[in-house]
Short mmCIF file of C-alpha atoms in Angstrom, two decimals:
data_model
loop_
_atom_site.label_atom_id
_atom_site.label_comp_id
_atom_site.label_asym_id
_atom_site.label_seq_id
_atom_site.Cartn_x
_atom_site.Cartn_y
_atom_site.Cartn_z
CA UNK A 1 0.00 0.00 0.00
CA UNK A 2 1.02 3.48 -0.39
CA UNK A 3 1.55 4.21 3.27
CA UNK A 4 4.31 1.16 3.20
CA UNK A 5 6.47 3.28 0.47
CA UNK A 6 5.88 6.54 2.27
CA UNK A 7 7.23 5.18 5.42
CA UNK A 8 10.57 3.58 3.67
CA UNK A 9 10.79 7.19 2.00
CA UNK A 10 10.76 8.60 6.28
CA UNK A 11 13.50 6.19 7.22
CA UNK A 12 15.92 6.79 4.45
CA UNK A 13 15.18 10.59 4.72
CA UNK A 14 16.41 10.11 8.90
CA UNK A 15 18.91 8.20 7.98
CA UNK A 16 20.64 10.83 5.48
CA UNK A 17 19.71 14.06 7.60
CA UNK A 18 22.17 11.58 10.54
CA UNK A 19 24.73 11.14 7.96
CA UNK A 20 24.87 14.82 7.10
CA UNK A 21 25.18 15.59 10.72
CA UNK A 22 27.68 12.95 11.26
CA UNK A 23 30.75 15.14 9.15
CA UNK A 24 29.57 17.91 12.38
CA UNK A 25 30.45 15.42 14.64
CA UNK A 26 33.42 14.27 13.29
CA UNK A 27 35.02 17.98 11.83
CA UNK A 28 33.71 20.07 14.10
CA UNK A 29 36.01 22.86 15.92
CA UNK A 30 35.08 23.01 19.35
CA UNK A 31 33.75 20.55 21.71
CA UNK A 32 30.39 21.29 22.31
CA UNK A 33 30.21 21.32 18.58
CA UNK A 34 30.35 17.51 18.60
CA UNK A 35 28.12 17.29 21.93
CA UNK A 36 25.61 18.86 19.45
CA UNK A 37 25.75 16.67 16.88
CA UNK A 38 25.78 13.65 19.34
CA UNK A 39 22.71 15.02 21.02
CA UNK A 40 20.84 15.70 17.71
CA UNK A 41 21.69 12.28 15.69
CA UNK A 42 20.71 10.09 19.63
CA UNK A 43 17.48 11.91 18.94
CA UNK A 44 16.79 11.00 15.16
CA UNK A 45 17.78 7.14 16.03
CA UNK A 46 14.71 7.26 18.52
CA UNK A 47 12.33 8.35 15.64
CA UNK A 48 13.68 5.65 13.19
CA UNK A 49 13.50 3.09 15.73
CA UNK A 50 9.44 4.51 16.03
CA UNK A 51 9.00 4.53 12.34
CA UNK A 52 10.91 0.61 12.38
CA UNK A 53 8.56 -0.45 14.70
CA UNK A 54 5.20 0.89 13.05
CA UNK A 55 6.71 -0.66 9.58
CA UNK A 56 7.46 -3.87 11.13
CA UNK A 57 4.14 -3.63 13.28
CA UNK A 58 6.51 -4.83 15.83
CA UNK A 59 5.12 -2.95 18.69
CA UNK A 60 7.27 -3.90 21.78
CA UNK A 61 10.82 -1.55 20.08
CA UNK A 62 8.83 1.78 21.27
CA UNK A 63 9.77 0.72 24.80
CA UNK A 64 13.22 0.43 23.74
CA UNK A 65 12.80 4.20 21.82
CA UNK A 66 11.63 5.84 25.53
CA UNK A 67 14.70 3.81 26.78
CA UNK A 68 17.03 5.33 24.85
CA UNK A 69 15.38 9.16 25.25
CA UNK A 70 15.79 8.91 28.71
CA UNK A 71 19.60 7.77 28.33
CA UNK A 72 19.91 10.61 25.48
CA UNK A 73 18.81 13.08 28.40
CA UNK A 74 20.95 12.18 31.26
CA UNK A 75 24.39 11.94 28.91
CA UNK A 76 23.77 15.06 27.88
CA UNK A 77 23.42 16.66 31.24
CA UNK A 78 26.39 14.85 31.96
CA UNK A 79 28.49 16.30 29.45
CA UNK A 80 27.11 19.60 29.60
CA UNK A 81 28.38 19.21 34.11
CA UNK A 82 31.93 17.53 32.66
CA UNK A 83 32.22 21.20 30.37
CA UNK A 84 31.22 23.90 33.51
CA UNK A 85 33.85 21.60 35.68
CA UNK A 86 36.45 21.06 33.50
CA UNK A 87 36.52 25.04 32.37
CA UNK A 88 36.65 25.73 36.06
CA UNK A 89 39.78 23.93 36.94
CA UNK A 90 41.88 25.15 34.31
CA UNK B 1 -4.80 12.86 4.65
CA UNK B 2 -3.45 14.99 7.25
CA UNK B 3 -0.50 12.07 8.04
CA UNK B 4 0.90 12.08 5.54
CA UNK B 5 0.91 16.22 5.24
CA UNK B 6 2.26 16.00 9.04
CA UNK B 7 4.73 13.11 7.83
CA UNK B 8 5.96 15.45 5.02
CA UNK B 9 6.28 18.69 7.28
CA UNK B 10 8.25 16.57 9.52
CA UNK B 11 10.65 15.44 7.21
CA UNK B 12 11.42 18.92 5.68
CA UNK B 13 11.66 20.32 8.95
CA UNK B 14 14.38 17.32 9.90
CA UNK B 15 16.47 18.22 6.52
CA UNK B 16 16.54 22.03 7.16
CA UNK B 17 17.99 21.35 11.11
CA UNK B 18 20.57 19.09 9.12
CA UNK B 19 21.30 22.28 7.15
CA UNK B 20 21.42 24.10 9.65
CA UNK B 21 23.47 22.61 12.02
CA UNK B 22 26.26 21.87 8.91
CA UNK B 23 26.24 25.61 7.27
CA UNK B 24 25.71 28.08 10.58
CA UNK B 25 28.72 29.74 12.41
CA UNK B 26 28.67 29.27 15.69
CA UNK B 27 27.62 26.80 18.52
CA UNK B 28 24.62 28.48 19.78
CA UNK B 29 23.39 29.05 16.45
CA UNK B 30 23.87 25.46 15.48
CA UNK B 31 22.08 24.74 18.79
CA UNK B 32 19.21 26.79 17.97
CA UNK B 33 18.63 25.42 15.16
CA UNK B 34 19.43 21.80 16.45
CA UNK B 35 16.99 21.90 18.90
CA UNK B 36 13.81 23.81 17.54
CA UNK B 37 14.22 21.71 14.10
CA UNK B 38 14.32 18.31 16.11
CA UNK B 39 12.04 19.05 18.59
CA UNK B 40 9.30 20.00 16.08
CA UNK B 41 10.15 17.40 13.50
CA UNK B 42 10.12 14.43 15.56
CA UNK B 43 6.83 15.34 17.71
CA UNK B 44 5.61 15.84 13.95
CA UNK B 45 6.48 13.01 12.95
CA UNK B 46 5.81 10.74 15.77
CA UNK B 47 1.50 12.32 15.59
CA UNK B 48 1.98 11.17 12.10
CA UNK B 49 2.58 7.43 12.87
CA UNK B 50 0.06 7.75 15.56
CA UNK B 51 -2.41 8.69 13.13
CA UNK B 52 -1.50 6.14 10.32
CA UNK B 53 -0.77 2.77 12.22
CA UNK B 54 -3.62 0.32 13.05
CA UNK B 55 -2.99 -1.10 16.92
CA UNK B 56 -4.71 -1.17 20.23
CA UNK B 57 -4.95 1.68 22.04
CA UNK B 58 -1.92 0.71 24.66
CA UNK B 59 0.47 1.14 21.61
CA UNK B 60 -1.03 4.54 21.10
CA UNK B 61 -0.80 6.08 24.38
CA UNK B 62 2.85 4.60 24.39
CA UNK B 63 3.28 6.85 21.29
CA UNK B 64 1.99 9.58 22.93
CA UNK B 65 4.53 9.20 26.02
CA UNK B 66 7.15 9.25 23.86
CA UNK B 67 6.10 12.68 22.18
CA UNK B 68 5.51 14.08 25.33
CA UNK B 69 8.98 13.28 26.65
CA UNK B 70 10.68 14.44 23.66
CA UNK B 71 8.80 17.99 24.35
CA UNK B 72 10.17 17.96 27.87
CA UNK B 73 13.78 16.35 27.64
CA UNK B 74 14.80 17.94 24.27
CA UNK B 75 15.13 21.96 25.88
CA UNK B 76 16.33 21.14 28.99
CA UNK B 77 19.22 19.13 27.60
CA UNK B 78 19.48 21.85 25.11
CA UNK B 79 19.81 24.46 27.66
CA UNK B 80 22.23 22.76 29.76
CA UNK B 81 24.47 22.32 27.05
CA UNK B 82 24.52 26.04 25.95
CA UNK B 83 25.24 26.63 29.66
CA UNK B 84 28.04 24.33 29.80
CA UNK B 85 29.06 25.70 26.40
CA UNK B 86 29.46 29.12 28.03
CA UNK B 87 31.26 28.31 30.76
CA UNK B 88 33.67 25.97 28.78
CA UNK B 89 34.82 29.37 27.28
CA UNK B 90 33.25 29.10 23.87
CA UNK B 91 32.31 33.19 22.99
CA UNK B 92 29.15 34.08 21.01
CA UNK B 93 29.80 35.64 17.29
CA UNK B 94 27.44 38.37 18.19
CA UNK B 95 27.17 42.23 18.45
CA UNK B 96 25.13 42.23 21.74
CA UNK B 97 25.85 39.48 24.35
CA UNK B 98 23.50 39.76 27.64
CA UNK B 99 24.19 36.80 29.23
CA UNK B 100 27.88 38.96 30.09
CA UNK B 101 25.89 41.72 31.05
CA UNK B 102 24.14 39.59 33.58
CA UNK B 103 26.54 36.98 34.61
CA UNK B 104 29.92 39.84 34.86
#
């Protein structure tokens, strides 16, 4: 059915925009740069694992997709703490 | 009808962030642009798939938790990171910066 081909065209669309951020992550000039593009691309692998699991009507991956948010959020805040400290003791 | 119009939206608004974040100057424009792009583009996105798959209504709400947490983790993370950004030493390209004004 059309819907099938129109949620292919979603997943290799993600998968590109990742790729294009993926030359931020590995040329870009400053650290927080990269934290970006880290940040960004953690985000656009949860919505292809959502559109995976509606294409596959295998229903039990969202679980793993709120899994993987939640990780997304405390790394960041993480590395956002390890920048403030490590600023302040040089 | 109005999936696949909010699928479509989605996806442009995905390919302009990617745009954005490779062609802008400076980390907190990059962020801006990070941030609002993704945020908007995978809520879109994710109403979208709501809206076109067939499955009880369990599946749906757990759809719906996952939007919702994407519109509360995404700016806070973002935030912290500009922060941290700030205090890592990385200066705005900008005329006026009022963060300095506040923060001296």
């Amino acid at each position: 059915m059309a819907q099938e081909g129109l949620l292919v065209s979603a997943f290799y669309v993600l998968v590109f925009t990742a790729m294009l951020i993926a030359y931020r992550v590995v040329r870009g000039q400053t650290l927080p740069d990269r934290i970006v593009g880290l940040n960004t691309i953690t985000t656009k692998v949860v919505v292809i694992i959502a559109v995976v699991s509606v294409m596959r009507e295998e229903y039990y991956l969202i679980d793993l997709a709120i899994v993987l948010l939640m990780v997304n959020a405390v790394g960041g805040l993480i590395l956002a703490k390890y920048m403030e400290r490590r600023a302040l003791h040089d | 009808m109005i999936e696949i119009i909010l699928l479509l939206f989605g996806e442009a608004v995905m390919v302009f962030g990617a745009l954005g974040i490779l062609r802008f100057p400076d980390v907190y424009t990059r962020l801006h642009a990070a941030t609002k792009c993704d945020t908007g583009g995978a809520m879109s996105i994710i109403l979208a798939l709501i809206l076109i798959m067939d499955a009880p209504a369990v599946v749906r709400a757990k759809f719906l938790v996952l939007a919702f947490l994407i519109a509360m983790i995404n700016p806070m993370v973002s935030h912290a990171i500009a922060r941290g950004a700030y205090r890592y030493g990385v200066k705005p390209k900008v005329v006026v910066d009022m963060y300095a004004w506040d923060n001296p």
